[in-house]
Amino acid sequence: MAEARPAPDPAHDPTFAELIAGRPALSLDPASGLLVEEVPLARIAALHGTPTWVVSAGTLRRRYRALAGALAAAGLAASVHYAAKANDTLAVLRVLAAEGAGADVVSAGELRAAEAAGIPASRIVYSGVGKTRAELAAALAAGVMQINAESAEEVAMISEVAAATGHTAPVALRVNPDVDARTHAKITTGRAENKFGVAYAEAAALYARMAGMPGIRPAGLATHIGSQITSGMAAYRAAYARLADLARELLGRGLPVPRLDCGGGLGIPYRDEIPPTPEAFAGAIASTVGRLGLPVMVEPGRWIAGPAGFLLASVILEKRSGGRRFVVLDAAMNDLLRPALYDAWHGILPVSPARLSAPLSPAEVVGPVCETADTFARGRLLPAFGEGDLVLVCDAGAYGSVMSSTYNARPLAAQVLVEGARLALIRERQAEADLWRGQRIPDWLGG
Ligand code: LLP
């Protein structure tokens, strides 16, 4: 996929009604406007201000269950390890912990967050291309279910850390299957040129060597070919078939292969994509690695959390310039980076009933940050807005709040959780004073 794509033709954008109908967390109340579950977004803005991330607990639960259910229905002994990087807010992790989810973590911070939220280490897999010795020691001390190693160099490091700390590390080898997941270049991970995993041709020999190394107990094989995969199941099937072949070879040599980690990556519809269903995903696993009869793991992030979250923002002003209309929001690229980084398309809805039914015209939807990249949408058909009007950015539950920064000294936005009619603040808006927390001005600078 090219990186600087032209804006898609707004004539083919989903309508407001289609956006709402496609997102079960949303509904429209003729009096109060858009609701998330049973809570009016206008109430959330009145209570907590904007910009605010809004997460639907019901959607998290429904999607976790749909995925776990599809895997079970395909006859797989599968465990679901939510990729905490998609949204690692403690309350979000707690909702999924209560559903029985495990976690896929990539840092000591995510490991601590998952544990703090009640996901036991025995259900946590530790992934990532570069784990420090300190992080490996923390993972072993916590007793994680599995560490996914991504290189011969890392396997050696794990062996040393485990031996030095008196642990036996359960290590799976992440294999790079060299398949093209046909997603955005910045989030494809399973090509040979990507930094991830062990080259397929080198994996069997490394696994055999690893099995004999001190402090290591082989835990199986893993793969992950990319994120926001919407192009059908062919790439998945190719990757899983290679994983199954490798597992067969290792088993044939008498090596233990206790389980197979099939990664994440299942896409969601942001605009008009038609991603594979959880049933198709489960079917691809069942027809490839499933044939081996081993336990399997999956690491979905976006599929579970993406459609469960929204970014609620206010219009600061509309400006007109050179025949164009710019809707300037109080949310910006420092909050939701995806449009700036990946040219990602996110649905944008007015919140009030009057605006939802008003005449539409094209607008550029932008934030206040001093970069042209701070653009949420180009040529988007929207009603005329006034100061203080609320807008909702859809499908922002995954890789939204977690990728925020304080660029332009903008505090991190608040985050709320909705469940039925219940509403709770799950992350306070960052205080301005906290923007400088930890900073010092050296004495010699005076003042
Ligand atoms: N497992 C591993 C090893 C991963 O690297 C990832 C995502 C996942 C699981 C979860 O993938 P998911 O099911 O969420 O697609 N910031 C980007 C996405 C980066 C994904 C990185 N790895 C975005 O906003 O689109």
Tab-separated table of C-alpha atoms and ligand atoms in Angstrom:
chain	number	residue	atom	x	y	z
A	1	MET	CA	0.000	0.000	0.000
A	2	ALA	CA	1.416	3.417	-0.949
A	3	GLU	CA	2.114	5.676	1.991
A	4	ALA	CA	0.838	9.097	0.954
A	5	ARG	CA	-2.452	8.034	-0.503
A	6	PRO	CA	-4.931	10.571	-1.840
A	7	ALA	CA	-7.992	10.997	0.364
A	8	PRO	CA	-10.625	8.425	-0.615
A	9	ASP	CA	-13.604	9.762	-2.540
A	10	PRO	CA	-16.040	11.092	0.096
A	11	ALA	CA	-18.940	10.114	-2.159
A	12	HIS	CA	-18.170	6.512	-1.181
A	13	ASP	CA	-17.780	7.170	2.540
A	14	PRO	CA	-20.285	5.436	4.785
A	15	THR	CA	-23.183	7.666	5.823
A	16	PHE	CA	-23.747	8.644	9.457
A	17	ALA	CA	-26.555	6.071	9.637
A	18	GLU	CA	-24.240	3.356	8.261
A	19	LEU	CA	-21.465	4.288	10.687
A	20	ILE	CA	-23.880	4.081	13.615
A	21	ALA	CA	-25.498	0.844	12.417
A	22	GLY	CA	-22.089	-0.796	12.010
A	23	ARG	CA	-21.063	0.010	15.577
A	24	PRO	CA	-23.264	-1.792	18.086
A	25	ALA	CA	-21.910	0.349	20.954
A	26	LEU	CA	-23.600	3.384	19.366
A	27	SER	CA	-27.222	4.402	19.158
A	28	LEU	CA	-29.114	7.596	18.528
A	29	ASP	CA	-31.495	9.148	21.005
A	30	PRO	CA	-33.744	11.769	19.395
A	31	ALA	CA	-33.377	14.055	22.417
A	32	SER	CA	-29.803	13.649	23.648
A	33	GLY	CA	-28.075	12.550	20.439
A	34	LEU	CA	-25.476	9.817	20.217
A	35	LEU	CA	-25.150	7.341	23.051
A	36	VAL	CA	-22.354	4.904	23.815
A	37	GLU	CA	-24.209	1.955	25.309
A	38	GLU	CA	-26.816	3.819	27.410
A	39	VAL	CA	-24.755	6.900	28.200
A	40	PRO	CA	-25.215	10.122	26.207
A	41	LEU	CA	-21.912	11.403	24.898
A	42	ALA	CA	-23.090	14.927	25.734
A	43	ARG	CA	-23.178	13.857	29.381
A	44	ILE	CA	-19.645	12.517	29.204
A	45	ALA	CA	-18.441	15.812	27.740
A	46	ALA	CA	-20.314	17.810	30.403
A	47	LEU	CA	-18.829	15.711	33.210
A	48	HIS	CA	-15.301	15.159	31.986
A	49	GLY	CA	-14.639	17.679	29.232
A	50	THR	CA	-13.004	16.961	25.885
A	51	PRO	CA	-10.989	15.462	24.344
A	52	THR	CA	-11.942	12.236	26.117
A	53	TRP	CA	-11.507	8.601	25.142
A	54	VAL	CA	-14.703	6.605	25.614
A	55	VAL	CA	-14.513	2.825	25.935
A	56	SER	CA	-17.502	0.484	25.780
A	57	ALA	CA	-17.004	-2.425	28.192
A	58	GLY	CA	-19.904	-4.283	26.607
A	59	THR	CA	-18.184	-4.162	23.222
A	60	LEU	CA	-14.909	-5.434	24.676
A	61	ARG	CA	-16.743	-8.345	26.272
A	62	ARG	CA	-18.854	-9.129	23.206
A	63	ARG	CA	-15.842	-9.156	20.904
A	64	TYR	CA	-13.659	-11.198	23.252
A	65	ARG	CA	-16.441	-13.765	23.519
A	66	ALA	CA	-17.041	-13.819	19.758
A	67	LEU	CA	-13.397	-14.545	19.053
A	68	ALA	CA	-12.930	-17.097	21.817
A	69	GLY	CA	-16.230	-18.700	20.791
A	70	ALA	CA	-15.231	-18.960	17.122
A	71	LEU	CA	-11.948	-20.659	18.047
A	72	ALA	CA	-13.716	-23.137	20.320
A	73	ALA	CA	-16.399	-23.794	17.700
A	74	ALA	CA	-13.639	-24.687	15.219
A	75	GLY	CA	-12.589	-27.433	17.593
A	76	LEU	CA	-9.395	-25.704	18.713
A	77	ALA	CA	-7.916	-25.798	22.215
A	78	ALA	CA	-7.130	-22.114	21.952
A	79	SER	CA	-6.268	-19.398	24.442
A	80	VAL	CA	-6.737	-15.708	23.650
A	81	HIS	CA	-3.933	-13.387	24.744
A	82	TYR	CA	-5.100	-9.807	24.283
A	83	ALA	CA	-2.292	-7.658	22.842
A	84	ALA	CA	-2.049	-5.061	25.592
A	85	LYS	CA	-0.316	-2.607	23.264
A	86	ALA	CA	-3.691	-1.865	21.661
A	87	ASN	CA	-4.996	-0.323	24.887
A	88	ASP	CA	-3.267	-0.981	28.185
A	89	THR	CA	-5.518	1.106	30.429
A	90	LEU	CA	-5.956	-0.889	33.643
A	91	ALA	CA	-9.756	-0.900	33.520
A	92	VAL	CA	-9.717	-2.182	29.924
A	93	LEU	CA	-7.326	-4.955	30.922
A	94	ARG	CA	-9.556	-5.708	33.927
A	95	VAL	CA	-12.649	-6.155	31.758
A	96	LEU	CA	-10.756	-8.670	29.634
A	97	ALA	CA	-9.172	-10.344	32.681
A	98	ALA	CA	-12.674	-10.949	33.994
A	99	GLU	CA	-13.555	-12.609	30.677
A	100	GLY	CA	-10.648	-14.997	31.168
A	101	ALA	CA	-8.308	-13.417	28.646
A	102	GLY	CA	-4.568	-13.776	28.839
A	103	ALA	CA	-2.275	-11.014	27.614
A	104	ASP	CA	0.450	-10.503	25.042
A	105	VAL	CA	2.924	-7.934	26.393
A	106	VAL	CA	6.007	-6.307	24.908
A	107	SER	CA	7.584	-4.441	27.801
A	108	ALA	CA	8.041	-4.661	31.548
A	109	GLY	CA	5.498	-1.841	31.783
A	110	GLU	CA	2.833	-3.830	29.935
A	111	LEU	CA	3.664	-6.893	32.032
A	112	ARG	CA	3.130	-4.891	35.227
A	113	ALA	CA	-0.082	-3.341	33.892
A	114	ALA	CA	-1.511	-6.728	32.895
A	115	GLU	CA	-0.678	-8.208	36.294
A	116	ALA	CA	-2.005	-5.149	38.129
A	117	ALA	CA	-5.278	-5.538	36.242
A	118	GLY	CA	-5.600	-9.166	37.338
A	119	ILE	CA	-4.245	-11.134	34.376
A	120	PRO	CA	-2.101	-13.858	35.936
A	121	ALA	CA	1.464	-14.258	34.670
A	122	SER	CA	0.564	-17.850	33.831
A	123	ARG	CA	-1.580	-16.407	30.993
A	124	ILE	CA	0.910	-13.799	29.818
A	125	VAL	CA	3.112	-14.180	26.751
A	126	TYR	CA	6.038	-11.798	26.437
A	127	SER	CA	6.787	-10.789	22.823
A	128	GLY	CA	9.015	-8.210	21.177
A	129	VAL	CA	12.144	-7.966	19.087
A	130	GLY	CA	14.307	-6.438	21.809
A	131	LYS	CA	13.815	-7.308	25.465
A	132	THR	CA	16.460	-6.043	27.869
A	133	ARG	CA	18.116	-8.377	30.367
A	134	ALA	CA	16.237	-6.524	33.103
A	135	GLU	CA	12.932	-7.128	31.312
A	136	LEU	CA	13.749	-10.800	30.777
A	137	ALA	CA	14.615	-11.147	34.471
A	138	ALA	CA	11.321	-9.457	35.396
A	139	ALA	CA	9.382	-11.781	33.087
A	140	LEU	CA	11.047	-14.865	34.577
A	141	ALA	CA	10.563	-13.652	38.148
A	142	ALA	CA	6.882	-13.050	37.397
A	143	GLY	CA	6.598	-16.564	35.972
A	144	VAL	CA	5.188	-15.698	32.562
A	145	MET	CA	3.602	-18.443	30.487
A	146	GLN	CA	5.934	-17.949	27.560
A	147	ILE	CA	8.630	-15.714	26.146
A	148	ASN	CA	8.609	-15.403	22.363
A	149	ALA	CA	12.235	-15.160	21.245
A	150	GLU	CA	12.996	-13.433	17.967
A	151	SER	CA	16.643	-14.275	17.271
A	152	ALA	CA	19.524	-16.623	18.048
A	153	GLU	CA	21.129	-13.736	19.901
A	154	GLU	CA	18.066	-13.322	22.090
A	155	VAL	CA	17.821	-17.060	22.784
A	156	ALA	CA	21.398	-16.919	24.092
A	157	MET	CA	20.546	-13.918	26.230
A	158	ILE	CA	17.465	-15.618	27.685
A	159	SER	CA	19.509	-18.715	28.476
A	160	GLU	CA	22.099	-16.612	30.313
A	161	VAL	CA	19.527	-14.610	32.281
A	162	ALA	CA	17.566	-17.745	33.210
A	163	ALA	CA	20.669	-19.658	34.267
A	164	ALA	CA	21.942	-16.677	36.292
A	165	THR	CA	18.618	-16.233	38.108
A	166	GLY	CA	17.868	-19.920	38.641
A	167	HIS	CA	14.840	-20.009	36.346
A	168	THR	CA	13.801	-22.213	33.484
A	169	ALA	CA	12.464	-20.006	30.714
A	170	PRO	CA	9.565	-21.277	28.592
A	171	VAL	CA	10.695	-20.045	25.189
A	172	ALA	CA	8.779	-20.137	21.919
A	173	LEU	CA	10.550	-19.181	18.728
A	174	ARG	CA	8.912	-16.474	16.634
A	175	VAL	CA	9.320	-17.440	13.032
A	176	ASN	CA	9.276	-14.962	10.158
A	177	PRO	CA	7.345	-16.866	7.480
A	178	ASP	CA	8.115	-14.348	4.712
A	179	VAL	CA	4.538	-13.855	3.609
A	180	ASP	CA	2.971	-10.560	2.580
A	181	ALA	CA	-0.071	-9.713	4.705
A	182	ARG	CA	-0.974	-6.951	2.197
A	183	THR	CA	-1.527	-4.320	4.837
A	184	HIS	CA	0.055	-0.883	5.364
A	185	ALA	CA	3.837	-1.074	4.961
A	186	LYS	CA	4.352	0.375	8.432
A	187	ILE	CA	2.437	-2.441	10.130
A	188	THR	CA	3.430	-5.483	8.111
A	189	THR	CA	5.744	-7.768	10.089
A	190	GLY	CA	6.013	-11.133	8.344
A	191	ARG	CA	8.217	-10.257	5.353
A	192	ALA	CA	11.831	-11.408	5.334
A	193	GLU	CA	13.011	-7.771	5.263
A	194	ASN	CA	11.064	-6.906	8.445
A	195	LYS	CA	12.946	-6.893	11.737
A	196	PHE	CA	10.686	-9.512	13.304
A	197	GLY	CA	11.294	-13.167	14.042
A	198	VAL	CA	13.810	-15.774	12.970
A	199	ALA	CA	14.248	-16.438	9.247
A	200	TYR	CA	12.188	-19.485	8.335
A	201	ALA	CA	15.158	-21.382	6.915
A	202	GLU	CA	17.110	-20.923	10.154
A	203	ALA	CA	14.313	-21.686	12.594
A	204	ALA	CA	14.494	-25.501	12.813
A	205	ALA	CA	18.229	-25.571	13.560
A	206	LEU	CA	17.900	-22.808	16.144
A	207	TYR	CA	14.962	-24.547	17.836
A	208	ALA	CA	16.949	-27.778	18.072
A	209	ARG	CA	19.932	-25.918	19.530
A	210	MET	CA	17.685	-24.001	21.929
A	211	ALA	CA	16.221	-27.237	23.276
A	212	GLY	CA	19.643	-28.181	24.575
A	213	MET	CA	20.525	-24.838	26.149
A	214	PRO	CA	20.686	-24.285	29.911
A	215	GLY	CA	17.740	-22.490	31.469
A	216	ILE	CA	15.446	-23.038	28.475
A	217	ARG	CA	12.356	-25.173	28.076
A	218	PRO	CA	11.073	-25.053	24.477
A	219	ALA	CA	7.494	-23.777	24.462
A	220	GLY	CA	6.714	-24.041	20.769
A	221	LEU	CA	6.564	-21.767	17.744
A	222	ALA	CA	5.010	-18.360	17.146
A	223	THR	CA	4.292	-16.121	14.193
A	224	HIS	CA	2.642	-12.750	13.594
A	225	ILE	CA	2.474	-11.397	10.060
A	226	GLY	CA	1.060	-7.916	10.516
A	227	SER	CA	-1.833	-5.838	11.709
A	228	GLN	CA	-5.125	-4.615	10.208
A	229	ILE	CA	-5.226	-7.590	7.858
A	230	THR	CA	-8.317	-7.214	5.699
A	231	SER	CA	-7.260	-8.882	2.483
A	232	GLY	CA	-8.734	-12.302	3.191
A	233	MET	CA	-7.238	-15.406	4.706
A	234	ALA	CA	-4.623	-16.318	2.087
A	235	ALA	CA	-1.666	-14.720	3.880
A	236	TYR	CA	-2.727	-16.163	7.214
A	237	ARG	CA	-3.148	-19.613	5.712
A	238	ALA	CA	0.259	-19.431	4.047
A	239	ALA	CA	1.946	-18.379	7.283
A	240	TYR	CA	0.157	-20.984	9.393
A	241	ALA	CA	0.887	-23.728	6.869
A	242	ARG	CA	4.589	-22.889	7.123
A	243	LEU	CA	4.341	-22.878	10.929
A	244	ALA	CA	2.644	-26.295	10.834
A	245	ASP	CA	5.311	-27.698	8.490
A	246	LEU	CA	8.028	-26.512	10.814
A	247	ALA	CA	6.267	-27.944	13.863
A	248	ARG	CA	5.923	-31.302	12.081
A	249	GLU	CA	9.592	-31.306	11.227
A	250	LEU	CA	10.582	-30.560	14.827
A	251	LEU	CA	8.189	-33.145	16.257
A	252	GLY	CA	9.547	-35.645	13.745
A	253	ARG	CA	13.009	-35.023	15.149
A	254	GLY	CA	11.684	-35.819	18.631
A	255	LEU	CA	11.729	-32.232	19.856
A	256	PRO	CA	8.949	-30.972	22.141
A	257	VAL	CA	6.567	-28.465	20.522
A	258	PRO	CA	4.010	-27.830	23.266
A	259	ARG	CA	1.949	-25.138	21.527
A	260	LEU	CA	1.653	-22.831	18.564
A	261	ASP	CA	1.121	-19.080	18.829
A	262	CYS	CA	-0.743	-17.792	15.783
A	263	GLY	CA	-0.334	-14.078	16.551
A	264	GLY	CA	-2.908	-11.344	15.979
A	265	GLY	CA	-3.584	-8.981	13.131
A	266	LEU	CA	-7.249	-9.516	12.340
A	267	GLY	CA	-8.512	-6.289	10.766
A	268	ILE	CA	-11.637	-4.257	11.442
A	269	PRO	CA	-13.770	-2.118	9.132
A	270	TYR	CA	-12.802	1.538	9.604
A	271	ARG	CA	-14.412	2.719	6.339
A	272	ASP	CA	-15.495	0.079	3.821
A	273	GLU	CA	-13.053	-2.784	4.430
A	274	ILE	CA	-14.536	-6.265	4.656
A	275	PRO	CA	-12.138	-8.097	6.961
A	276	PRO	CA	-12.210	-11.834	7.507
A	277	THR	CA	-14.596	-12.960	10.238
A	278	PRO	CA	-13.419	-14.608	13.473
A	279	GLU	CA	-14.909	-17.803	12.050
A	280	ALA	CA	-12.724	-17.527	8.947
A	281	PHE	CA	-9.705	-16.793	11.142
A	282	ALA	CA	-10.485	-19.816	13.322
A	283	GLY	CA	-11.037	-21.913	10.210
A	284	ALA	CA	-7.635	-20.960	8.782
A	285	ILE	CA	-5.976	-21.973	12.039
A	286	ALA	CA	-7.972	-25.212	12.276
A	287	SER	CA	-7.161	-26.261	8.716
A	288	THR	CA	-3.413	-25.673	9.130
A	289	VAL	CA	-1.807	-25.777	12.570
A	290	GLY	CA	-5.019	-27.200	14.035
A	291	ARG	CA	-4.345	-30.488	12.267
A	292	LEU	CA	-1.463	-31.101	14.684
A	293	GLY	CA	-3.853	-31.261	17.620
A	294	LEU	CA	-1.667	-28.976	19.747
A	295	PRO	CA	-2.958	-26.140	21.925
A	296	VAL	CA	-2.935	-22.862	20.027
A	297	MET	CA	-2.704	-19.250	21.154
A	298	VAL	CA	-3.805	-16.042	19.449
A	299	GLU	CA	-2.768	-12.445	20.228
A	300	PRO	CA	-5.496	-10.119	18.949
A	301	GLY	CA	-5.401	-6.457	19.928
A	302	ARG	CA	-7.244	-4.302	17.416
A	303	TRP	CA	-10.069	-6.745	16.722
A	304	ILE	CA	-11.095	-6.741	20.375
A	305	ALA	CA	-10.388	-3.142	21.374
A	306	GLY	CA	-10.653	-1.070	18.169
A	307	PRO	CA	-14.428	-0.877	17.753
A	308	ALA	CA	-14.878	-0.567	21.540
A	309	GLY	CA	-13.314	2.879	21.743
A	310	PHE	CA	-14.077	6.392	20.549
A	311	LEU	CA	-12.462	9.793	20.816
A	312	LEU	CA	-14.930	12.476	21.888
A	313	ALA	CA	-13.852	15.965	20.876
A	314	SER	CA	-15.268	19.484	20.666
A	315	VAL	CA	-15.159	21.894	17.780
A	316	ILE	CA	-12.998	24.910	18.669
A	317	LEU	CA	-14.013	26.778	15.548
A	318	GLU	CA	-14.655	26.405	11.864
A	319	LYS	CA	-12.404	28.444	9.642
A	320	ARG	CA	-12.838	29.195	5.983
A	321	SER	CA	-9.847	29.849	3.825
A	322	GLY	CA	-9.411	29.870	0.054
A	323	GLY	CA	-12.797	28.238	-0.476
A	324	ARG	CA	-12.020	25.435	1.972
A	325	ARG	CA	-13.708	24.674	5.269
A	326	PHE	CA	-11.538	23.580	8.176
A	327	VAL	CA	-13.193	22.117	11.267
A	328	VAL	CA	-10.681	22.641	14.079
A	329	LEU	CA	-11.140	20.163	16.946
A	330	ASP	CA	-9.722	20.257	20.450
A	331	ALA	CA	-8.322	16.756	19.780
A	332	ALA	CA	-5.177	16.457	17.706
A	333	MET	CA	-2.519	14.140	16.312
A	334	ASN	CA	-0.935	14.011	19.763
A	335	ASP	CA	-4.153	12.265	20.917
A	336	LEU	CA	-4.964	10.040	17.925
A	337	LEU	CA	-1.872	9.601	15.769
A	338	ARG	CA	-3.205	7.020	13.299
A	339	PRO	CA	-4.393	9.438	10.559
A	340	ALA	CA	-1.061	11.315	10.614
A	341	LEU	CA	1.104	8.193	10.786
A	342	TYR	CA	-0.766	5.768	8.510
A	343	ASP	CA	-3.195	8.002	6.574
A	344	ALA	CA	-5.807	6.048	8.497
A	345	TRP	CA	-9.489	6.748	7.834
A	346	HIS	CA	-11.678	7.019	10.937
A	347	GLY	CA	-15.419	7.633	10.904
A	348	ILE	CA	-16.349	11.048	12.318
A	349	LEU	CA	-19.856	11.647	13.633
A	350	PRO	CA	-21.597	14.727	14.942
A	351	VAL	CA	-23.095	13.989	18.355
A	352	SER	CA	-26.197	16.210	18.447
A	353	PRO	CA	-29.403	15.141	16.669
A	354	ALA	CA	-29.635	18.492	14.878
A	355	ARG	CA	-26.145	18.180	13.394
A	356	LEU	CA	-26.705	14.542	12.445
A	357	SER	CA	-29.587	15.541	10.183
A	358	ALA	CA	-28.234	18.861	8.855
A	359	PRO	CA	-27.081	19.390	5.228
A	360	LEU	CA	-23.533	18.187	4.494
A	361	SER	CA	-20.578	19.754	2.769
A	362	PRO	CA	-16.903	18.770	2.504
A	363	ALA	CA	-14.567	19.760	5.299
A	364	GLU	CA	-11.005	19.240	6.398
A	365	VAL	CA	-11.090	18.005	9.991
A	366	VAL	CA	-7.946	19.091	11.799
A	367	GLY	CA	-6.461	19.521	15.244
A	368	PRO	CA	-4.673	22.543	16.693
A	369	VAL	CA	-1.139	21.080	16.552
A	370	CYS	CA	1.361	22.969	14.416
A	371	GLU	CA	1.802	20.323	11.731
A	372	THR	CA	0.014	19.766	8.456
A	373	ALA	CA	-0.065	16.074	9.404
A	374	ASP	CA	-2.461	17.030	12.194
A	375	THR	CA	-5.398	16.223	9.935
A	376	PHE	CA	-8.076	13.699	10.883
A	377	ALA	CA	-9.957	13.788	7.585
A	378	ARG	CA	-9.859	15.449	4.202
A	379	GLY	CA	-12.898	16.346	2.146
A	380	ARG	CA	-15.200	14.707	4.696
A	381	LEU	CA	-18.924	15.363	4.287
A	382	LEU	CA	-20.046	17.003	7.522
A	383	PRO	CA	-22.666	19.504	8.682
A	384	ALA	CA	-21.802	23.086	9.592
A	385	PHE	CA	-20.442	23.180	13.129
A	386	GLY	CA	-20.424	25.883	15.751
A	387	GLU	CA	-18.062	26.400	18.650
A	388	GLY	CA	-18.463	23.684	21.280
A	389	ASP	CA	-20.253	21.172	19.039
A	390	LEU	CA	-19.295	17.613	19.894
A	391	VAL	CA	-17.882	15.151	17.378
A	392	LEU	CA	-17.054	11.497	17.829
A	393	VAL	CA	-14.111	9.787	16.160
A	394	CYS	CA	-14.959	6.105	15.716
A	395	ASP	CA	-12.904	2.918	16.082
A	396	ALA	CA	-10.274	4.590	18.223
A	397	GLY	CA	-10.141	1.918	20.931
A	398	ALA	CA	-6.982	0.269	19.626
A	399	TYR	CA	-3.731	2.166	19.081
A	400	GLY	CA	-5.477	5.366	20.148
A	401	SER	CA	-4.754	6.532	23.692
A	402	VAL	CA	-1.659	4.317	23.882
A	403	MET	CA	0.024	6.180	21.033
A	404	SER	CA	-0.731	9.632	22.450
A	405	SER	CA	2.008	12.070	23.286
A	406	THR	CA	2.130	15.456	24.966
A	407	TYR	CA	3.441	17.152	21.807
A	408	ASN	CA	2.762	20.891	21.861
A	409	ALA	CA	2.511	20.532	25.689
A	410	ARG	CA	-0.966	19.080	25.375
A	411	PRO	CA	-1.948	16.982	28.416
A	412	LEU	CA	-2.965	13.355	27.818
A	413	ALA	CA	-6.743	13.140	27.436
A	414	ALA	CA	-9.102	11.633	29.995
A	415	GLN	CA	-10.526	8.135	29.465
A	416	VAL	CA	-13.912	6.839	30.595
A	417	LEU	CA	-15.498	3.397	30.624
A	418	VAL	CA	-19.173	2.853	29.898
A	419	GLU	CA	-21.085	-0.307	30.742
A	420	GLY	CA	-24.844	-0.181	30.216
A	421	ALA	CA	-25.935	2.967	32.026
A	422	ARG	CA	-22.770	3.080	34.138
A	423	LEU	CA	-20.020	5.595	33.492
A	424	ALA	CA	-16.641	5.774	35.228
A	425	LEU	CA	-13.522	7.844	34.780
A	426	ILE	CA	-10.735	5.288	34.235
A	427	ARG	CA	-7.894	7.683	33.521
A	428	GLU	CA	-7.799	11.272	34.688
A	429	ARG	CA	-6.968	13.995	32.246
A	430	GLN	CA	-3.292	14.741	32.767
A	431	ALA	CA	-2.792	17.858	34.868
A	432	GLU	CA	-0.839	20.634	33.205
A	433	ALA	CA	1.695	20.619	36.060
A	434	ASP	CA	2.380	16.938	35.295
A	435	LEU	CA	3.636	17.904	31.859
A	436	TRP	CA	6.840	19.087	33.518
A	437	ARG	CA	6.943	16.485	36.276
A	438	GLY	CA	10.448	15.150	36.692
A	439	GLN	CA	12.075	18.065	34.888
A	440	ARG	CA	14.769	20.166	36.551
A	441	ILE	CA	16.314	23.527	35.699
A	442	PRO	CA	20.022	23.367	36.636
A	443	ASP	CA	21.089	25.915	39.281
A	444	TRP	CA	23.584	27.507	36.967
A	445	LEU	CA	20.773	28.638	34.680
A	446	GLY	CA	19.603	30.959	37.425
A	447	GLY	CA	16.082	32.185	38.077
B	1	LLP	N1	1.248	-9.819	18.446
B	1	LLP	C1	2.353	-9.153	18.065
B	1	LLP	C2	3.644	-9.816	18.184
B	1	LLP	C3	2.251	-7.862	17.542
B	1	LLP	O1	3.337	-7.213	17.130
B	1	LLP	C4	0.983	-7.231	17.446
B	1	LLP	C5	0.840	-5.869	16.926
B	1	LLP	C6	-0.147	-7.953	17.892
B	1	LLP	C7	0.024	-9.242	18.376
B	1	LLP	C8	-1.520	-7.392	17.843
B	1	LLP	O2	-1.915	-7.087	16.532
B	1	LLP	P1	-3.419	-6.673	16.213
B	1	LLP	O3	-4.285	-7.880	16.472
B	1	LLP	O4	-3.776	-5.536	17.101
B	1	LLP	O5	-3.400	-6.287	14.792
B	1	LLP	N2	-0.140	1.053	15.672
B	1	LLP	C9	-0.613	0.308	14.530
B	1	LLP	C10	-0.674	-1.180	14.788
B	1	LLP	C11	0.635	-1.777	15.251
B	1	LLP	C12	0.539	-3.253	15.574
B	1	LLP	C13	1.808	-3.754	16.170
B	1	LLP	N3	1.819	-5.140	16.538
B	1	LLP	C14	-1.950	0.889	14.090
B	1	LLP	O6	-2.431	1.839	14.713
B	1	LLP	O7	-2.535	0.451	13.096
